[in-house]
Coordinates of N, CA and C and ligand atoms in Angstrom, one line a residue:
M29 N 46.0 -47.9 -1.5 CA 44.8 -47.5 -0.6 C 44.2 -46.4 -0.8
F30 N 42.8 -46.2 -1.1 CA 42.3 -45.0 -1.2 C 40.8 -45.1 -0.5
D31 N 40.5 -44.2 0.3 CA 39.4 -44.4 1.2 C 38.3 -43.8 0.4
K32 N 37.7 -44.6 -0.5 CA 36.5 -44.2 -1.4 C 35.2 -43.9 -0.7
E33 N 35.1 -44.6 0.4 CA 33.8 -44.3 1.2 C 33.8 -42.8 1.6
R34 N 35.0 -42.5 2.5 CA 35.0 -41.0 2.8 C 35.2 -40.1 1.8
E35 N 35.8 -40.6 0.8 CA 35.9 -39.8 -0.4 C 34.6 -39.2 -1.0
A36 N 33.6 -40.2 -1.1 CA 32.2 -39.8 -1.5 C 31.5 -39.1 -0.5
I37 N 31.6 -39.3 0.8 CA 31.1 -38.4 1.8 C 31.5 -37.0 1.8
F38 N 32.9 -36.8 1.7 CA 33.4 -35.6 1.7 C 33.0 -34.8 0.5
D39 N 33.1 -35.6 -0.6 CA 32.5 -34.9 -1.9 C 31.3 -34.2 -1.8
T40 N 30.4 -35.0 -1.0 CA 29.0 -34.5 -0.9 C 29.0 -33.4 0.0
L41 N 29.8 -33.4 1.1 CA 29.8 -32.3 2.2 C 30.5 -31.0 1.6
A42 N 31.2 -31.1 0.5 CA 32.1 -30.0 0.1 C 31.3 -28.7 -0.3
A43 N 30.0 -29.0 -0.8 CA 29.2 -27.8 -1.2 C 28.9 -27.0 0.0
E44 N 28.5 -27.6 1.0 CA 28.1 -26.8 2.4 C 29.4 -26.4 3.1
W45 N 30.5 -27.1 3.0 CA 31.6 -27.1 3.9 C 32.1 -25.4 4.0
S46 N 32.3 -24.9 2.8 CA 32.9 -23.5 2.9 C 32.0 -22.5 3.4
S47 N 30.6 -22.9 3.6 CA 29.6 -22.0 4.0 C 29.5 -22.0 5.6
L48 N 30.2 -23.1 6.1 CA 30.2 -23.3 7.6 C 31.5 -22.4 8.1
P49 N 31.4 -21.9 9.3 CA 32.4 -21.0 9.9 C 33.7 -22.0 10.1
G50 N 34.7 -21.3 9.6 CA 36.1 -22.2 9.7 C 36.7 -21.4 11.0
P51 N 37.8 -21.8 11.2 CA 38.6 -21.3 12.4 C 38.8 -19.9 12.2
P52 N 38.6 -19.0 13.2 CA 38.9 -17.6 13.0 C 40.4 -17.3 12.6
L53 N 40.5 -16.3 11.8 CA 42.0 -16.1 11.4 C 43.0 -16.0 12.5
A54 N 42.7 -15.4 13.5 CA 43.6 -15.3 14.8 C 43.9 -16.6 15.2
A55 N 43.0 -17.5 15.3 CA 43.4 -18.9 15.8 C 44.4 -19.6 15.0
A56 N 44.0 -19.5 13.5 CA 44.8 -20.2 12.5 C 46.2 -19.4 12.7
L57 N 46.3 -18.3 12.8 CA 47.5 -17.5 12.8 C 48.3 -18.0 14.1
E58 N 47.7 -18.1 15.0 CA 48.4 -18.6 16.5 C 48.9 -20.0 16.3
L59 N 48.3 -20.9 15.6 CA 48.7 -22.2 15.4 C 49.9 -22.2 14.5
L60 N 49.8 -21.5 13.5 CA 50.9 -21.6 12.3 C 52.2 -20.7 12.8
E61 N 52.0 -19.6 13.5 CA 53.2 -18.8 13.8 C 54.2 -19.7 14.6
G62 N 53.6 -20.6 15.5 CA 54.3 -21.2 16.3 C 55.3 -22.2 15.5
L63 N 54.9 -22.6 14.2 CA 55.5 -23.6 13.5 C 56.6 -23.0 12.8
Q64 N 56.8 -21.7 12.6 CA 57.9 -21.0 11.9 C 57.9 -21.5 10.6
L65 N 57.1 -21.1 9.8 CA 56.9 -21.6 8.4 C 57.5 -20.8 7.2
E66 N 58.0 -19.7 7.7 CA 58.8 -18.8 6.6 C 59.7 -19.5 5.9
D67 N 59.6 -19.5 4.4 CA 60.4 -20.2 3.5 C 60.4 -21.7 3.6
K68 N 59.3 -22.2 4.2 CA 59.2 -23.6 4.3 C 58.2 -24.3 3.3
V69 N 58.3 -25.6 3.1 CA 57.5 -26.3 2.1 C 56.5 -27.0 3.0
V70 N 55.3 -26.8 2.9 CA 54.2 -27.2 3.8 C 53.2 -28.2 3.3
L71 N 52.9 -29.1 3.9 CA 51.8 -30.1 3.4 C 50.6 -29.9 4.5
D72 N 49.5 -29.4 3.7 CA 48.2 -29.2 4.6 C 47.2 -30.4 4.2
V73 N 47.4 -31.4 5.1 CA 46.8 -32.7 4.7 C 45.4 -32.7 5.2
G74 N 44.5 -33.2 4.2 CA 43.0 -33.0 4.7 C 42.7 -31.7 4.7
A75 N 43.2 -30.7 3.5 CA 43.0 -29.3 3.6 C 41.5 -28.9 3.4
G76 N 40.7 -29.6 3.0 CA 39.2 -29.4 2.9 C 39.1 -28.4 1.8
T77 N 38.4 -27.2 2.2 CA 38.1 -26.0 1.4 C 39.2 -25.0 1.6
G78 N 40.2 -25.3 2.3 CA 41.3 -24.4 2.5 C 41.1 -23.4 3.7
A79 N 40.6 -24.0 4.8 CA 40.6 -23.1 6.0 C 41.9 -22.5 6.5
L80 N 42.8 -23.2 6.2 CA 44.2 -22.6 6.8 C 45.0 -21.9 5.7
V81 N 44.6 -21.8 4.6 CA 45.6 -21.2 3.4 C 45.7 -19.8 3.7
E82 N 44.7 -19.0 4.0 CA 45.0 -17.5 4.2 C 46.1 -17.3 5.2
A83 N 45.9 -17.9 6.2 CA 46.8 -17.8 7.5 C 48.1 -18.4 7.1
G84 N 48.1 -19.4 6.3 CA 49.3 -20.1 6.0 C 50.2 -19.2 5.2
L85 N 49.6 -18.5 4.1 CA 50.4 -17.8 3.2 C 50.9 -16.5 3.8
L86 N 50.3 -16.1 5.0 CA 50.8 -14.9 5.7 C 52.1 -15.4 6.5
Q87 N 52.3 -16.6 6.5 CA 53.6 -17.1 7.0 C 54.7 -17.0 6.1
R88 N 54.4 -16.7 4.8 CA 55.5 -16.5 3.8 C 56.2 -17.9 3.5
P89 N 55.4 -19.0 3.4 CA 56.1 -20.3 3.0 C 56.5 -20.3 1.6
R90 N 57.5 -21.2 1.3 CA 58.0 -21.5 0.1 C 56.9 -22.1 -0.8
K91 N 56.1 -23.0 -0.2 CA 55.2 -23.7 -1.0 C 54.1 -24.2 0.0
W92 N 52.9 -24.2 -0.5 CA 51.7 -24.7 0.4 C 50.9 -25.7 -0.4
V93 N 51.0 -27.0 -0.1 CA 50.4 -28.0 -0.7 C 49.2 -28.5 -0.1
C94 N 48.1 -28.4 -0.6 CA 46.7 -28.8 0.0 C 46.5 -30.0 -0.7
C95 N 46.5 -31.1 0.2 CA 46.3 -32.4 -0.1 C 44.8 -32.9 0.5
D96 N 44.0 -33.5 -0.3 CA 42.8 -33.9 0.1 C 42.2 -35.2 -0.6
I97 N 41.5 -36.0 0.0 CA 40.9 -37.1 -0.7 C 39.7 -36.7 -1.5
S98 N 39.2 -35.6 -1.2 CA 37.9 -35.1 -2.1 C 38.3 -34.2 -3.1
K99 N 38.1 -34.4 -4.3 CA 38.3 -33.4 -5.3 C 37.4 -32.3 -5.2
A100 N 36.1 -32.5 -4.8 CA 35.2 -31.3 -4.6 C 35.7 -30.4 -3.6
M101 N 36.3 -30.8 -2.5 CA 37.0 -29.8 -1.6 C 38.0 -29.2 -2.2
L102 N 39.0 -29.8 -3.0 CA 40.1 -29.1 -3.6 C 39.7 -28.2 -4.6
A103 N 38.5 -28.6 -5.2 CA 38.0 -27.6 -6.3 C 37.7 -26.1 -5.7
Q104 N 37.3 -26.2 -4.6 CA 36.9 -24.9 -3.8 C 38.3 -24.2 -3.5
I105 N 39.3 -24.9 -3.2 CA 40.6 -24.2 -2.9 C 41.0 -23.6 -4.4
E106 N 40.9 -24.4 -5.4 CA 41.4 -24.0 -6.6 C 40.6 -22.7 -7.0
A107 N 39.3 -22.7 -6.9 CA 38.5 -21.5 -7.2 C 39.0 -20.2 -6.7
V108 N 39.4 -20.3 -5.4 CA 40.0 -19.1 -4.7 C 41.5 -18.9 -5.0
W109 N 42.3 -20.0 -5.0 CA 43.7 -19.7 -4.8 C 44.6 -20.2 -6.1
S110 N 44.0 -20.5 -7.1 CA 44.6 -21.0 -8.3 C 45.6 -20.0 -8.9
G111 N 45.3 -18.7 -8.6 CA 46.3 -17.8 -9.3 C 47.4 -17.5 -8.4
D112 N 47.5 -18.1 -7.2 CA 48.7 -17.9 -6.3 C 49.8 -19.0 -6.5
P113 N 50.9 -18.6 -7.0 CA 51.9 -19.6 -7.5 C 52.4 -20.5 -6.2
L114 N 52.2 -20.1 -5.1 CA 52.7 -20.8 -3.9 C 51.7 -21.9 -3.5
V115 N 50.5 -22.0 -4.0 CA 49.5 -22.8 -3.6 C 49.3 -23.9 -4.6
K116 N 49.4 -25.3 -4.2 CA 49.3 -26.4 -5.0 C 48.2 -27.2 -4.4
T117 N 47.5 -27.9 -5.3 CA 46.5 -28.9 -4.8 C 47.1 -30.3 -5.1
L118 N 46.6 -31.3 -4.2 CA 47.1 -32.7 -4.5 C 45.9 -33.6 -4.1
H119 N 45.4 -34.3 -5.1 CA 44.3 -35.2 -4.8 C 44.9 -36.7 -4.4
A120 N 45.0 -36.9 -3.2 CA 45.6 -38.1 -2.7 C 45.1 -38.5 -1.3
D121 N 45.3 -39.7 -1.0 CA 44.9 -40.2 0.3 C 46.1 -40.1 1.3
A122 N 45.8 -39.7 2.4 CA 47.0 -39.5 3.5 C 47.6 -40.8 3.9
H123 N 46.9 -41.9 3.6 CA 47.6 -43.1 3.9 C 48.5 -43.6 2.8
N124 N 48.6 -42.9 1.6 CA 49.5 -43.5 0.6 C 49.8 -42.1 -0.3
L125 N 50.7 -41.4 0.3 CA 51.1 -40.1 -0.3 C 52.0 -40.2 -1.5
P126 N 51.6 -39.7 -2.6 CA 52.5 -39.9 -3.8 C 53.5 -38.7 -3.9
L127 N 54.3 -38.8 -2.8 CA 55.4 -37.7 -2.5 C 56.7 -38.4 -2.2
E128 N 57.6 -37.7 -2.5 CA 59.0 -38.2 -2.2 C 59.3 -38.2 -0.6
D129 N 60.2 -39.1 -0.2 CA 60.7 -39.1 1.2 C 61.4 -37.7 1.5
N130 N 61.2 -37.2 2.7 CA 62.0 -36.1 3.2 C 61.9 -34.8 2.3
T131 N 60.7 -34.6 1.9 CA 60.5 -33.4 1.0 C 59.8 -32.2 1.6
F132 N 59.2 -32.3 2.8 CA 58.4 -31.3 3.5 C 59.1 -30.9 4.8
D133 N 58.8 -29.5 5.1 CA 59.4 -29.1 6.3 C 58.3 -29.2 7.5
A134 N 57.1 -29.1 7.1 CA 56.0 -29.3 7.9 C 54.7 -29.9 7.4
V135 N 54.1 -30.8 8.2 CA 52.9 -31.3 8.0 C 51.8 -30.9 8.8
I136 N 50.7 -30.4 8.4 CA 49.7 -29.8 9.2 C 48.3 -30.6 8.9
C137 N 47.8 -31.1 10.0 CA 46.6 -32.0 10.0 C 45.7 -31.5 10.8
N138 N 44.8 -30.7 10.2 CA 43.8 -29.8 11.0 C 42.4 -30.5 10.9
A139 N 41.8 -30.9 12.0 CA 40.5 -31.6 12.0 C 40.4 -32.7 11.0
V140 N 41.4 -33.6 11.0 CA 41.5 -34.7 10.1 C 41.7 -35.9 10.8
L141 N 42.5 -35.9 11.8 CA 43.0 -37.2 12.3 C 41.9 -38.3 12.6
P142 N 40.7 -37.8 13.1 CA 39.5 -39.0 13.3 C 39.2 -39.7 12.1
H143 N 39.4 -38.9 11.0 CA 39.0 -39.6 9.7 C 40.0 -40.6 9.1
L144 N 40.9 -40.8 9.7 CA 42.3 -41.7 9.2 C 42.0 -43.0 9.4
R145 N 41.5 -43.8 8.7 CA 41.0 -45.2 9.2 C 42.1 -45.9 9.7
D146 N 43.3 -45.8 9.0 CA 44.6 -46.6 9.6 C 45.5 -45.4 9.9
R147 N 45.4 -45.0 11.3 CA 46.0 -44.0 11.9 C 47.6 -44.1 11.7
S148 N 48.0 -45.3 12.2 CA 49.4 -45.5 12.2 C 50.1 -45.4 10.9
R149 N 49.4 -46.0 9.9 CA 49.9 -45.7 8.5 C 50.1 -44.5 8.0
A150 N 49.0 -43.6 8.3 CA 49.0 -42.3 7.9 C 50.1 -41.5 8.7
L151 N 50.1 -41.7 9.9 CA 51.3 -41.0 10.6 C 52.6 -41.5 10.1
G152 N 52.7 -42.6 9.8 CA 54.1 -43.1 9.1 C 54.3 -42.5 7.8
E153 N 53.3 -42.1 7.1 CA 53.4 -41.3 5.8 C 53.9 -40.0 6.2
F154 N 53.4 -39.3 7.2 CA 53.7 -38.1 7.5 C 55.2 -38.1 7.9
H155 N 55.6 -39.0 8.6 CA 57.0 -38.9 9.0 C 57.9 -39.2 7.9
R156 N 57.5 -40.1 6.8 CA 58.3 -40.5 5.7 C 58.5 -39.1 4.9
V157 N 57.4 -38.3 4.8 CA 57.7 -37.3 3.7 C 58.3 -35.9 4.5
L158 N 58.3 -36.0 5.8 CA 59.0 -34.9 6.4 C 60.5 -35.1 6.3
G159 N 61.2 -34.0 6.2 CA 62.7 -33.9 6.3 C 63.1 -33.9 7.8
A160 N 64.4 -34.0 8.0 CA 65.0 -33.7 9.4 C 64.5 -32.5 9.9
N161 N 64.3 -32.4 11.1 CA 63.7 -31.2 11.9 C 62.3 -30.7 11.4
G162 N 61.7 -31.6 10.5 CA 60.4 -31.3 10.1 C 59.5 -31.3 11.2
K163 N 58.2 -30.6 11.1 CA 57.3 -30.6 12.3 C 56.0 -31.1 11.7
L164 N 55.3 -31.8 12.6 CA 54.0 -32.4 12.4 C 53.0 -31.6 13.4
A165 N 52.0 -31.0 12.9 CA 51.0 -30.5 13.8 C 49.7 -31.1 13.5
I166 N 49.2 -31.7 14.7 CA 47.9 -32.3 14.6 C 46.9 -31.4 15.5
N167 N 46.0 -30.8 14.9 CA 45.1 -29.8 15.6 C 43.7 -29.9 15.6
H168 N 42.9 -29.6 16.6 CA 41.6 -29.4 16.5 C 41.3 -27.9 17.2
F169 N 40.6 -27.2 16.8 CA 40.4 -25.8 17.5 C 39.1 -26.1 18.5
Q170 N 38.8 -27.3 18.9 CA 37.9 -27.5 19.8 C 38.3 -28.8 20.6
G171 N 37.7 -29.0 21.8 CA 38.2 -30.1 22.6 C 37.7 -31.4 22.0
R172 N 38.4 -32.4 22.5 CA 38.2 -33.8 21.9 C 36.7 -34.3 22.2
I173 N 36.1 -34.0 23.4 CA 34.8 -34.5 23.8 C 33.8 -33.8 22.8
R174 N 34.0 -32.5 22.7 CA 33.1 -31.8 21.6 C 33.3 -32.4 20.2
I175 N 34.5 -32.7 19.7 CA 34.7 -33.2 18.4 C 34.0 -34.5 18.3
N176 N 34.1 -35.3 19.3 CA 33.6 -36.7 19.3 C 32.1 -36.7 19.4
A177 N 31.5 -35.8 20.1 CA 30.1 -35.5 20.1 C 29.5 -35.2 18.7
I178 N 30.1 -34.4 17.9 CA 29.7 -33.9 16.7 C 29.8 -35.2 15.7
H179 N 30.8 -35.9 15.7 CA 31.0 -37.1 14.9 C 30.0 -38.1 15.2
K180 N 29.8 -38.2 16.5 CA 28.7 -39.3 16.9 C 27.3 -38.9 16.4
S181 N 27.1 -37.7 16.2 CA 25.7 -37.2 15.7 C 25.7 -37.1 14.3
S182 N 26.6 -37.5 13.5 CA 26.7 -37.5 12.0 C 25.5 -38.1 11.4
S183 N 25.0 -37.6 10.4 CA 24.0 -38.3 9.5 C 24.7 -39.4 8.7
Y184 N 26.0 -39.5 8.7 CA 26.7 -40.5 7.9 C 27.3 -41.6 8.9
P185 N 26.7 -42.8 8.9 CA 27.1 -43.8 9.9 C 28.5 -44.0 9.8
L186 N 29.2 -44.0 8.7 CA 30.7 -44.1 8.8 C 31.4 -43.0 9.7
L187 N 31.0 -41.8 9.5 CA 31.7 -40.8 10.3 C 31.4 -40.9 11.7
R188 N 30.3 -41.5 12.3 CA 30.1 -41.7 13.7 C 31.2 -42.6 14.3
E189 N 31.8 -43.3 13.3 CA 33.0 -44.2 14.0 C 34.4 -43.4 13.9
D190 N 34.2 -42.2 13.6 CA 35.5 -41.4 13.4 C 35.8 -40.6 14.5
I191 N 36.5 -41.3 15.6 CA 36.7 -40.9 16.9 C 38.0 -40.3 17.2
L192 N 38.2 -39.2 17.8 CA 39.5 -38.6 18.1 C 40.0 -39.3 19.4
P193 N 41.1 -40.0 19.3 CA 41.6 -40.6 20.6 C 42.3 -39.7 21.4
P194 N 42.5 -40.0 22.8 CA 43.2 -39.2 23.6 C 44.5 -38.9 23.1
A195 N 45.1 -37.7 23.3 CA 46.3 -37.2 22.7 C 47.5 -38.2 23.2
E196 N 47.3 -38.6 24.5 CA 48.5 -39.5 25.0 C 48.6 -40.7 24.2
M197 N 47.5 -41.3 23.5 CA 47.5 -42.5 22.8 C 48.4 -42.1 21.4
V198 N 48.0 -41.1 20.9 CA 48.7 -40.5 19.6 C 50.1 -40.3 19.8
V199 N 50.4 -39.6 20.9 CA 51.7 -39.3 21.4 C 52.5 -40.6 21.3
A200 N 52.1 -41.6 22.0 CA 52.8 -42.9 22.0 C 53.0 -43.5 20.6
E201 N 52.0 -43.3 19.8 CA 52.1 -43.7 18.4 C 53.3 -43.0 17.7
L202 N 53.2 -41.8 17.9 CA 54.3 -40.8 17.2 C 55.7 -41.1 17.8
E203 N 55.7 -41.3 19.0 CA 57.1 -41.7 19.7 C 57.7 -43.0 19.0
E204 N 56.7 -44.0 19.0 CA 57.1 -45.3 18.3 C 57.6 -45.1 16.9
L205 N 57.0 -44.1 16.1 CA 57.6 -43.8 14.7 C 58.9 -43.1 14.8
G206 N 59.2 -42.6 15.9 CA 60.7 -41.9 16.0 C 60.4 -40.4 16.1
F207 N 59.2 -39.8 16.3 CA 59.1 -38.4 16.4 C 59.4 -38.0 17.9
E208 N 59.8 -36.8 18.0 CA 60.0 -36.2 19.4 C 58.8 -35.3 19.6
I209 N 58.1 -35.3 20.7 CA 57.0 -34.4 21.1 C 57.4 -33.2 21.6
L210 N 56.8 -32.2 20.9 CA 57.2 -30.6 21.5 C 56.2 -30.2 22.3
Q211 N 54.9 -30.7 21.9 CA 53.7 -30.0 22.7 C 52.5 -31.1 22.5
S212 N 51.8 -31.1 23.7 CA 50.6 -32.0 23.6 C 49.6 -31.2 24.5
V213 N 48.4 -31.0 23.9 CA 47.4 -30.3 24.6 C 46.0 -31.2 24.3
D214 N 45.3 -31.5 25.3 CA 44.0 -32.3 25.2 C 43.2 -32.0 26.4
N215 N 42.4 -30.8 26.1 CA 41.7 -30.3 27.2 C 40.2 -29.8 26.6
E216 N 39.3 -29.3 27.4 CA 38.1 -29.1 27.0 C 37.9 -28.1 25.6
E217 N 38.8 -27.4 25.5 CA 38.8 -26.4 24.4 C 39.8 -26.6 23.2
R218 N 40.7 -27.6 23.5 CA 41.7 -27.6 22.5 C 42.3 -29.0 22.4
Y219 N 42.8 -29.4 21.1 CA 43.5 -30.7 21.0 C 44.7 -30.4 19.9
L220 N 45.9 -30.4 20.6 CA 47.2 -30.0 19.7 C 48.2 -31.0 20.0
I221 N 48.8 -31.5 18.9 CA 50.0 -32.2 19.3 C 51.0 -31.6 18.2
I222 N 52.2 -31.1 18.6 CA 53.2 -30.8 17.7 C 54.4 -31.7 18.0
A223 N 54.9 -32.2 17.0 CA 56.0 -33.3 17.0 C 57.0 -32.8 15.9
R224 N 58.2 -33.3 16.3 CA 59.4 -33.1 15.3 C 60.1 -34.3 14.9
K225 N 60.4 -34.4 13.7 CA 61.2 -35.6 13.2 C 62.7 -35.1 13.5
P226 N 63.4 -36.0 14.4 CA 64.7 -35.6 14.8 C 65.8 -35.8 13.5
E227 N 66.9 -35.2 13.8 CA 67.9 -35.4 12.6 C 68.4 -36.7 12.5
Ligands
SAM301 C1 36.8 -32.1 8.9 S1 37.3 -31.6 7.3 C2 38.7 -30.5 7.7 C3 39.2 -29.7 6.6 C4 40.2 -28.6 6.9 N1 41.5 -29.1 7.3 C5 39.7 -27.6 7.9 O1 40.2 -27.4 8.9 O2 38.4 -27.1 7.6 C6 38.4 -33.1 7.0 C7 38.9 -33.2 5.7 O3 39.9 -34.4 5.5 C8 39.6 -34.9 4.2 N2 40.1 -36.3 4.3 C9 39.4 -37.4 5.0 N3 40.1 -38.5 4.9 C10 41.2 -38.3 4.0 C11 42.3 -39.0 3.9 N4 42.4 -40.3 4.0 N5 43.2 -38.5 3.0 C12 43.3 -37.0 2.7 N6 42.2 -36.3 3.1 C13 41.2 -36.9 3.8 C14 38.3 -34.7 4.0 O4 38.0 -34.9 2.5 C15 38.0 -33.5 4.5 O5 38.2 -32.3 3.5

């Protein structure tokens, strides 16, 4: 499975993406510091142009893998970070990760969940690649209503269908997969779910 339609859209969007304001460094740090990523192997899924990489490297991870369906997005990460041995890029679809089981300590999914057309399958992939005690963070630095309003006004009809569901729905799906929920926030300003794969 490779979502060719969204790949084409995000390839087109990549040129303007890095000129749009990303999350402030302080907000990214607040998210990542809570995950305790020192010496950890991290999968930044749907990494885009690398909005989290600077804050991620400040956590001193062992490896930071930026995965995205769009090569054009990843090219922008490579243009900035290819000299850093900790940063790797991976052109892959979150629904079908070409990664071994139990190989990551953390999966971070920032501003990506609404774009995953088969959420249950993608969440299953995150569970599969995480090792025991591995953490999954699903985050938006804005509230769900705001995110959904942005998507509904997209000039791309396909992205208008990319709706962020209530956190309680995603929490139930994660629990079904065997995740333990550590935190769930779904309010006007923030959407955050942190889950752990038990031992
Ligand atoms: C809204 S952007 C967010 C980018 C970045 N995480 C950030 O915070 O700026 C969504 C990203 O998800 C990627 N994406 C969409 N569907 C994907 C999929 N099925 N697998 C991997 N990446 C995907 C897009 O190419 C895009 O770069």
